[in-house]
Coordinates of C-alpha atoms and ligand atoms in Angstrom, one line a residue:
M1 CA -15.0 -88.8 164.3
A2 CA -15.5 -89.3 160.7
P3 CA -11.8 -90.5 159.0
K4 CA -9.9 -87.1 157.2
K5 CA -9.5 -87.0 153.3
L6 CA -6.5 -87.4 151.9
Y7 CA -6.7 -86.2 147.8
I8 CA -3.4 -87.4 145.7
K9 CA -2.5 -86.5 142.1
T10 CA 0.4 -87.9 140.9
Y11 CA 1.8 -86.9 137.8
G12 CA 5.1 -88.1 135.7
C13 CA 6.4 -92.2 136.1
Q14 CA 5.5 -95.0 137.5
M15 CA 7.6 -94.7 140.3
N16 CA 5.4 -91.7 141.7
V17 CA 2.3 -93.5 141.4
Y18 CA 4.3 -96.3 144.0
D19 CA 5.0 -93.1 146.2
S20 CA 1.8 -92.0 146.6
E21 CA 0.6 -95.5 147.3
R22 CA 3.3 -95.4 150.0
M23 CA 2.4 -91.9 150.9
A24 CA -1.3 -92.7 150.9
E25 CA -0.3 -95.6 153.6
A26 CA 1.8 -93.1 155.9
M27 CA -1.3 -91.2 156.0
G28 CA -3.5 -93.6 156.8
G29 CA -1.8 -94.5 159.8
E30 CA -2.9 -91.0 160.9
G31 CA -6.7 -91.7 160.0
Y32 CA -6.1 -90.2 156.6
E33 CA -8.8 -92.3 153.4
T34 CA -8.0 -91.1 150.3
T35 CA -10.9 -89.8 147.9
A36 CA -10.9 -89.0 144.5
R37 CA -12.6 -85.6 145.1
P38 CA -10.2 -83.0 145.5
E39 CA -13.4 -80.2 147.7
D40 CA -13.8 -83.4 149.9
A41 CA -10.2 -83.5 150.7
D42 CA -8.6 -82.6 154.4
M43 CA -4.9 -82.6 152.6
I44 CA -4.3 -82.3 149.2
L45 CA -0.9 -84.0 148.0
L46 CA 0.7 -83.4 144.6
N47 CA 3.2 -85.9 143.8
T48 CA 5.3 -84.1 141.3
C49 CA 7.6 -84.6 138.0
H50 CA 10.3 -82.7 137.1
I51 CA 11.5 -84.0 134.4
R52 CA 10.3 -81.3 131.2
E53 CA 9.2 -77.8 131.9
K54 CA 5.4 -78.3 131.7
A55 CA 5.4 -80.5 134.5
A56 CA 6.2 -77.8 136.9
E57 CA 4.0 -75.4 135.2
K58 CA 0.8 -77.7 135.6
V59 CA 2.0 -78.2 139.3
Y60 CA 1.6 -74.5 139.4
S61 CA -1.8 -74.2 137.5
E62 CA -3.4 -77.5 139.2
L63 CA -2.1 -75.2 142.8
G64 CA -4.3 -72.3 141.3
R65 CA -7.5 -74.2 141.0
Y66 CA -7.3 -75.3 144.6
K67 CA -7.5 -71.4 146.0
G68 CA -11.0 -71.3 146.4
L69 CA -10.7 -74.8 148.6
K70 CA -8.8 -73.1 150.7
A71 CA -10.9 -69.8 151.1
D72 CA -13.7 -71.9 152.1
K73 CA -12.0 -74.2 154.1
P74 CA -9.3 -72.7 156.4
D75 CA -7.7 -75.9 158.0
L76 CA -7.2 -77.8 154.0
K77 CA -3.9 -79.0 154.2
I78 CA -1.9 -78.3 151.3
G79 CA 1.2 -80.6 150.0
V80 CA 3.7 -80.6 147.3
A81 CA 5.7 -83.8 146.9
G82 CA 8.6 -85.7 144.4
C83 CA 10.7 -84.2 142.1
V84 CA 9.1 -80.5 141.9
A85 CA 9.2 -80.2 145.5
Q86 CA 12.8 -81.3 145.8
A87 CA 14.2 -79.1 143.1
E88 CA 11.9 -76.2 144.0
G89 CA 10.8 -76.4 147.3
A90 CA 11.5 -73.0 148.7
E91 CA 10.4 -71.2 145.3
I92 CA 7.5 -72.7 145.8
M93 CA 6.4 -71.8 149.1
R94 CA 7.7 -68.2 147.5
R95 CA 4.9 -68.5 144.5
Q96 CA 2.2 -70.3 146.5
P97 CA 1.8 -68.7 149.7
M98 CA -1.1 -71.6 150.3
V99 CA 1.4 -74.5 150.4
D100 CA 1.5 -75.5 153.8
L101 CA 3.8 -78.4 153.6
V102 CA 6.4 -79.4 150.8
V103 CA 8.4 -82.8 150.8
G104 CA 10.8 -85.0 148.7
P105 CA 10.9 -87.8 147.3
Q106 CA 13.2 -89.4 149.8
S107 CA 11.6 -87.7 153.1
Y108 CA 7.8 -88.8 152.7
H109 CA 8.4 -91.1 155.3
R110 CA 8.1 -88.3 157.7
L111 CA 5.3 -86.7 155.9
P112 CA 3.4 -87.2 159.2
D113 CA 5.4 -85.2 161.1
L114 CA 5.8 -82.2 158.7
L115 CA 1.9 -82.3 158.6
A116 CA 1.9 -82.0 162.8
R117 CA 4.4 -79.1 161.7
T118 CA 2.1 -77.4 160.1
H119 CA -0.7 -76.4 163.0
N120 CA -1.4 -72.6 163.5
G121 CA -0.1 -72.0 159.7
A122 CA 3.4 -72.7 160.0
K123 CA 5.1 -74.2 156.8
A124 CA 7.1 -76.6 156.4
L125 CA 9.5 -78.5 154.1
D126 CA 11.7 -81.4 153.6
T127 CA 13.6 -82.2 150.9
E128 CA 16.7 -83.7 152.7
F129 CA 18.4 -86.9 151.3
P130 CA 17.8 -88.7 154.9
E131 CA 20.7 -91.2 156.2
E132 CA 17.7 -93.7 157.3
D133 CA 15.5 -96.2 154.3
K134 CA 11.9 -94.5 154.3
F135 CA 10.9 -97.4 153.0
D136 CA 11.5 -99.0 156.4
H137 CA 9.8 -96.4 157.7
L138 CA 6.8 -96.6 156.1
T139 CA 4.0 -98.6 158.0
A140 CA 3.1 -102.1 157.0
R141 CA 0.8 -102.2 154.0
P142 CA -2.7 -103.2 155.1
K143 CA -4.0 -106.6 154.4
A144 CA -6.1 -105.0 152.1
K145 CA -6.9 -107.1 148.8
R146 CA -5.4 -105.6 145.8
G147 CA -5.9 -105.5 141.7
P148 CA -3.9 -108.2 139.8
T149 CA -0.9 -105.3 139.0
A150 CA 1.3 -104.1 141.3
F151 CA 4.3 -102.0 141.3
L152 CA 7.6 -102.4 143.5
T153 CA 10.1 -100.1 143.2
V154 CA 13.8 -101.7 143.9
Q155 CA 15.7 -98.7 143.0
E156 CA 16.4 -95.6 143.1
G157 CA 18.5 -92.7 141.6
C158 CA 20.4 -92.4 139.0
D159 CA 24.7 -91.7 138.9
K160 CA 24.9 -91.3 134.5
F161 CA 24.2 -88.0 134.5
C162 CA 23.0 -87.6 130.7
A163 CA 23.3 -84.1 129.9
F164 CA 19.6 -83.4 129.6
C165 CA 18.4 -85.0 132.6
V166 CA 17.5 -83.7 136.2
V167 CA 16.9 -86.7 137.8
P168 CA 20.8 -87.0 139.1
Y169 CA 19.8 -84.2 140.9
T170 CA 16.5 -84.9 142.3
R171 CA 16.7 -88.4 143.3
G172 CA 20.5 -88.4 143.9
A173 CA 22.8 -91.2 143.1
E174 CA 21.7 -95.1 142.4
V175 CA 20.5 -96.8 145.5
S176 CA 19.2 -100.3 145.5
R177 CA 16.8 -101.7 148.3
P178 CA 18.7 -105.3 150.0
A179 CA 16.6 -108.4 148.1
D180 CA 15.2 -109.5 151.5
R181 CA 12.3 -106.4 151.9
V182 CA 11.9 -106.4 147.9
L183 CA 11.1 -110.5 148.2
A184 CA 8.7 -109.8 151.6
E185 CA 7.0 -106.6 150.0
A186 CA 6.2 -109.2 146.8
R187 CA 5.4 -111.8 148.9
D188 CA 3.1 -109.6 150.6
L189 CA 1.6 -108.4 147.6
V190 CA 1.1 -111.9 145.6
E191 CA -0.9 -112.9 148.8
R192 CA -3.3 -110.3 148.7
G193 CA -4.1 -111.1 145.4
V194 CA -1.3 -109.5 143.0
R195 CA -0.1 -111.7 140.0
E196 CA 2.2 -109.6 138.0
I197 CA 5.1 -107.3 139.3
T198 CA 6.3 -104.7 137.8
L199 CA 10.2 -103.7 139.3
L200 CA 10.5 -100.0 139.3
G201 CA 14.1 -98.0 139.4
Q202 CA 15.2 -94.9 138.0
N203 CA 18.2 -97.2 136.6
V204 CA 16.3 -100.4 137.5
N205 CA 18.8 -102.8 135.9
A206 CA 21.7 -101.1 137.8
Y207 CA 20.0 -102.6 140.9
H208 CA 22.4 -104.5 143.1
G209 CA 20.9 -105.6 146.2
H210 CA 21.0 -109.3 145.4
D211 CA 23.8 -111.8 144.1
G212 CA 23.9 -111.5 140.4
G213 CA 22.3 -108.4 140.4
L214 CA 18.3 -107.2 138.6
A215 CA 18.5 -110.9 137.1
G216 CA 19.6 -112.7 140.7
L217 CA 16.3 -110.9 142.3
I218 CA 14.3 -111.8 139.3
R219 CA 15.4 -115.5 139.5
A220 CA 14.6 -115.6 143.4
L221 CA 10.7 -113.4 142.5
D222 CA 10.0 -116.4 139.8
K223 CA 10.4 -118.6 142.3
I224 CA 7.2 -117.1 144.6
D225 CA 3.3 -119.1 144.2
G226 CA 1.2 -117.0 143.0
L227 CA 3.3 -114.6 141.3
A228 CA 2.5 -114.9 137.2
R229 CA 4.5 -112.5 135.3
I230 CA 7.6 -109.9 136.3
R231 CA 8.4 -107.3 134.6
F232 CA 10.8 -104.0 135.0
T233 CA 11.2 -100.8 133.8
T234 CA 13.5 -98.6 133.4
S235 CA 16.7 -99.9 132.3
H236 CA 19.6 -98.1 130.5
P237 CA 21.9 -100.1 127.7
N238 CA 25.0 -100.2 129.6
D239 CA 23.7 -102.0 132.9
M240 CA 21.8 -104.7 130.5
D241 CA 24.4 -107.7 131.8
E242 CA 24.7 -110.8 130.5
A243 CA 22.6 -112.8 133.2
L244 CA 19.8 -109.9 132.4
I245 CA 19.8 -110.5 128.8
A246 CA 20.2 -114.8 129.4
A247 CA 17.0 -114.8 131.7
H248 CA 15.3 -112.8 129.2
G249 CA 15.4 -116.7 127.1
D250 CA 14.8 -118.9 130.2
C251 CA 12.8 -117.1 133.3
D252 CA 9.2 -117.8 132.3
K253 CA 7.8 -115.2 134.0
L254 CA 9.6 -112.3 132.5
M255 CA 7.7 -111.1 130.1
P256 CA 8.7 -110.6 126.5
Y257 CA 9.0 -106.5 126.6
L258 CA 11.4 -104.9 126.9
H259 CA 11.3 -100.5 127.8
L260 CA 15.1 -100.4 127.0
P261 CA 15.6 -96.4 126.0
V262 CA 18.6 -94.6 123.8
Q263 CA 17.6 -91.5 123.0
A264 CA 18.8 -90.8 119.9
G265 CA 20.7 -93.0 116.9
S266 CA 23.7 -90.2 116.0
D267 CA 26.7 -90.8 118.0
K268 CA 27.2 -87.2 117.7
I269 CA 24.0 -86.8 119.8
L270 CA 24.7 -89.7 122.2
K271 CA 28.5 -88.8 122.9
R272 CA 26.8 -84.8 123.5
M273 CA 23.6 -86.4 125.6
N274 CA 26.6 -88.3 127.6
R275 CA 25.3 -91.6 127.3
S276 CA 28.6 -93.4 126.7
H277 CA 27.3 -95.8 123.9
T278 CA 26.8 -95.0 120.8
A279 CA 23.9 -96.8 118.2
D280 CA 25.9 -99.6 117.0
D281 CA 26.1 -100.7 120.8
Y282 CA 22.3 -100.6 121.1
L283 CA 21.5 -102.3 118.1
R284 CA 24.2 -104.9 118.3
L285 CA 22.5 -105.2 122.5
I286 CA 19.2 -105.8 120.8
E287 CA 20.6 -108.2 118.8
R288 CA 21.3 -110.2 121.6
L289 CA 18.6 -109.9 123.7
R290 CA 16.8 -111.0 120.4
A291 CA 18.7 -114.0 119.9
A292 CA 17.6 -115.0 123.7
R293 CA 14.2 -114.1 123.4
P294 CA 13.3 -114.2 119.6
D295 CA 9.5 -112.7 120.4
L296 CA 10.7 -109.7 122.6
H297 CA 9.3 -106.3 121.9
L298 CA 10.7 -103.4 122.7
S299 CA 10.0 -99.8 123.3
G300 CA 12.5 -96.6 123.7
D301 CA 12.3 -93.3 125.0
F302 CA 13.4 -90.2 122.2
I303 CA 14.3 -87.0 122.5
V304 CA 14.1 -84.7 119.3
G305 CA 16.1 -81.7 119.0
F306 CA 18.6 -82.0 121.6
P307 CA 21.0 -78.9 121.5
E308 CA 22.9 -78.4 118.2
E309 CA 21.0 -81.5 116.5
T310 CA 20.9 -81.6 112.5
E311 CA 18.6 -82.7 110.1
E312 CA 20.7 -85.5 109.5
D313 CA 21.5 -86.2 113.3
F314 CA 17.5 -86.9 113.1
Q315 CA 18.0 -89.0 110.4
A316 CA 20.2 -91.2 112.3
T317 CA 17.4 -91.2 114.9
M318 CA 14.9 -92.5 112.4
D319 CA 17.3 -95.2 110.7
L320 CA 17.9 -96.4 113.9
I321 CA 13.8 -96.5 115.2
A322 CA 13.5 -98.5 111.3
A323 CA 16.4 -100.8 112.2
V324 CA 14.1 -101.5 115.8
E325 CA 10.6 -102.1 115.2
Y326 CA 9.7 -100.8 118.1
G327 CA 6.3 -101.9 119.8
S328 CA 5.5 -98.5 121.7
A329 CA 7.7 -96.0 122.7
F330 CA 7.6 -92.1 124.6
S331 CA 9.1 -89.7 122.4
F332 CA 9.3 -85.9 123.7
K333 CA 10.8 -82.3 122.3
Y334 CA 13.9 -81.8 124.3
S335 CA 13.0 -79.4 126.9
E336 CA 15.6 -77.5 128.4
R337 CA 16.6 -77.6 132.4
P338 CA 18.4 -75.1 134.6
G339 CA 21.6 -76.2 135.8
T340 CA 21.5 -79.3 133.4
P341 CA 24.9 -79.2 131.2
A342 CA 22.3 -78.9 127.9
A343 CA 20.8 -76.3 128.7
E344 CA 24.0 -74.4 128.8
R345 CA 24.1 -75.0 124.7
P346 CA 23.1 -73.5 121.3
Q347 CA 19.5 -74.7 121.4
V348 CA 17.4 -76.0 118.1
P349 CA 14.4 -73.5 117.3
E350 CA 11.1 -75.0 118.2
D351 CA 9.1 -75.0 115.2
E352 CA 12.4 -77.6 114.3
K353 CA 11.6 -79.4 116.9
D354 CA 8.0 -79.5 116.4
D355 CA 8.3 -81.3 113.2
R356 CA 10.5 -83.5 114.0
L357 CA 8.3 -85.1 116.5
Q358 CA 5.5 -85.1 114.5
R359 CA 8.0 -87.2 111.8
L360 CA 9.1 -89.8 114.4
Q361 CA 6.2 -90.1 115.9
A362 CA 4.2 -91.0 112.7
L363 CA 6.7 -93.3 112.4
L364 CA 6.8 -94.8 116.0
T365 CA 2.8 -95.0 115.1
T366 CA 3.1 -96.5 112.4
Q367 CA 5.2 -99.3 113.6
Q368 CA 3.6 -99.8 116.6
R369 CA 0.3 -100.8 114.7
R370 CA 2.5 -102.9 112.7
L371 CA 3.8 -104.6 115.3
Q372 CA -0.5 -104.7 116.5
D373 CA -1.9 -105.9 114.0
A374 CA 0.8 -108.7 113.6
M375 CA -1.2 -110.2 116.7
V376 CA -3.9 -110.9 114.8
G377 CA -4.6 -114.5 114.1
R378 CA -2.0 -115.5 117.0
D379 CA -2.7 -116.7 120.5
V380 CA -1.5 -114.5 123.8
H381 CA -1.5 -114.9 127.1
V382 CA -4.2 -112.1 128.8
L383 CA -4.0 -111.5 132.4
F384 CA -7.7 -109.9 133.4
E385 CA -7.8 -106.4 135.2
K386 CA -11.3 -105.0 134.7
P387 CA -14.6 -105.7 132.8
G388 CA -14.4 -103.3 130.1
R389 CA -16.9 -100.4 128.8
M390 CA -19.2 -102.9 127.0
P391 CA -21.1 -105.2 129.3
G392 CA -20.2 -108.2 129.5
Q393 CA -16.5 -107.3 128.2
M394 CA -13.1 -108.4 130.1
V395 CA -10.3 -106.4 129.5
G396 CA -6.6 -107.4 130.1
K397 CA -2.7 -107.2 129.0
S398 CA -1.1 -109.6 127.1
E399 CA 2.6 -110.7 127.3
Y400 CA 3.8 -108.0 124.7
L401 CA 1.7 -104.9 127.4
H402 CA -1.1 -105.1 124.4
A403 CA -4.7 -104.0 126.3
V404 CA -7.1 -107.1 124.5
H405 CA -10.6 -107.1 124.9
V406 CA -12.6 -110.3 125.5
E407 CA -16.3 -111.0 125.5
S408 CA -16.5 -113.7 127.9
D409 CA -18.4 -113.1 131.1
A410 CA -16.2 -116.3 132.3
F411 CA -13.2 -114.8 133.7
A412 CA -12.3 -112.5 136.8
P413 CA -9.8 -109.8 137.0
G414 CA -6.5 -112.3 138.1
D415 CA -7.6 -114.8 135.4
I416 CA -5.2 -115.9 132.7
A417 CA -6.1 -117.2 129.9
R418 CA -4.8 -118.2 126.2
I419 CA -6.9 -116.1 123.8
R420 CA -6.8 -116.4 120.1
I421 CA -6.6 -112.3 118.6
D422 CA -9.1 -111.8 115.3
S423 CA -8.8 -108.1 115.2
S424 CA -7.1 -105.2 116.2
G425 CA -8.4 -101.7 116.8
P426 CA -6.3 -98.0 117.6
N427 CA -5.1 -98.6 120.8
S428 CA -6.3 -102.3 121.4
L429 CA -6.5 -106.0 120.6
K430 CA -9.8 -108.5 120.9
G431 CA -10.2 -112.0 120.9
V432 CA -11.7 -114.9 122.1
V433 CA -10.9 -117.9 124.1
A434 CA -8.1 -120.5 122.3
P435 CA -9.8 -123.8 121.5
L436 CA -7.9 -126.6 123.2
Ligands
5AD501 N1 13.9 -82.7 127.7 C1 12.9 -83.7 127.0 N2 12.9 -85.1 127.2 C2 13.4 -85.2 128.9 N3 13.6 -86.8 129.4 C3 14.5 -86.3 130.3 N4 14.5 -85.4 130.4 C4 14.5 -84.7 129.8 C5 14.5 -83.4 128.9 N5 15.3 -82.3 129.4 C6 13.2 -87.8 128.8 C7 13.9 -89.1 128.1 C8 14.0 -89.7 129.6 C9 12.0 -90.0 129.9 C10 12.1 -90.4 131.5 O1 12.1 -88.2 129.6 O2 13.9 -89.8 127.2 O3 13.9 -91.6 129.4
SF4_502 FE1 18.4 -89.1 133.7 FE2 20.1 -90.6 131.8 FE3 19.5 -90.9 134.5 FE4 17.9 -92.0 132.7 S1 19.9 -92.8 132.7 S2 17.6 -91.2 134.4 S3 17.7 -90.0 131.0 S4 20.3 -89.5 133.7

């Protein structure tokens, strides 16, 4: 019998990318192969994100597009997974009767059982936070070869309750995976060709599954032969401890790039966001990180138009950005999330949010470009990932996460080489093999 086909569409953060891989593996045990074409699928799974309003709307419109497929192929199963599933599971089933199953981010190891329950048009919904560990229930990854980079989820959930954010409600309390499991998974990835691992968690630097927290885990990973690079994301400033700062200075495999969201630069807004740190706390933390690792590139997340944000508050965010000089950043208009405290506060008009976002992004783009252009003439180490669009070209990432194109047929994915940067384009750098 031909294998059944599974199409997964992933929205949102890297943790969802990781979860989608694991769901594909769970369904692999049931004889499903993944496909890139929804029209070929026997099962369609949307792995959703709930962080901003539009994300949920996109899911509904995507579901609408599958109506025809479902009409042509009544056996086609349609499932919704991830954070929209967690938050609005019953609502999804009501709004879109063609959905057969809904599975929250903590229950996806139960996917094969849920699917079995959908025979004869029945519906299945599981948005519990089960006692058992979903990571343990998933079948071991098949020993297939992997690309040079991989994500590895080590921590989930959030206890911070920022006033704008749904994550503590959709992903639950902070939980760390035990270090022995994480290390076994990392070794397995390396055996299969992975050279760079990005540790994932909603509050990854609050990881406490290893002695010495995340820094302890990083030092244990550092000892794995064949693993060349370690990254981690996303961090909260308040969980950036001394040991982790020190690791940035003396752990060679830990890359000099840190995503450390601050969200805003006004102390009044930070307080209302329930961030429990000031702008100055953040700036002093950056100073300590840069003292440990002077070439550290920073990345951040910013929200403009948080309820009651004035022009002066917004300027404080611009000042903070000017003081830090970011290598990259993500910025968003505040989006009202029902059930979160900020949704109850007086809102900033939409055109004001648009205007602030434009000004903020212009500043961030200038900074990003300045830091990228400053790489010209310098040597970086590039981990090659894949052939470039032009024949004879390879593309990889530098330590600082810049995409680097090199015209050479000497490299294969997974190779690392010292490259001298000779030009900087809109989104990437170009270089040649550095002379010895
Ligand atoms: N509105 C806008 N942006 C948000 N984020 C989280 N919740 C909201 C919201 N309600 C942003 C934050 C966070 C990133 C993942 O998404 O900047 O760091
Ligand atoms: Fe959301 Fe704040 Fe937790 Fe990050 S730290 S997931 S922004 S509540």
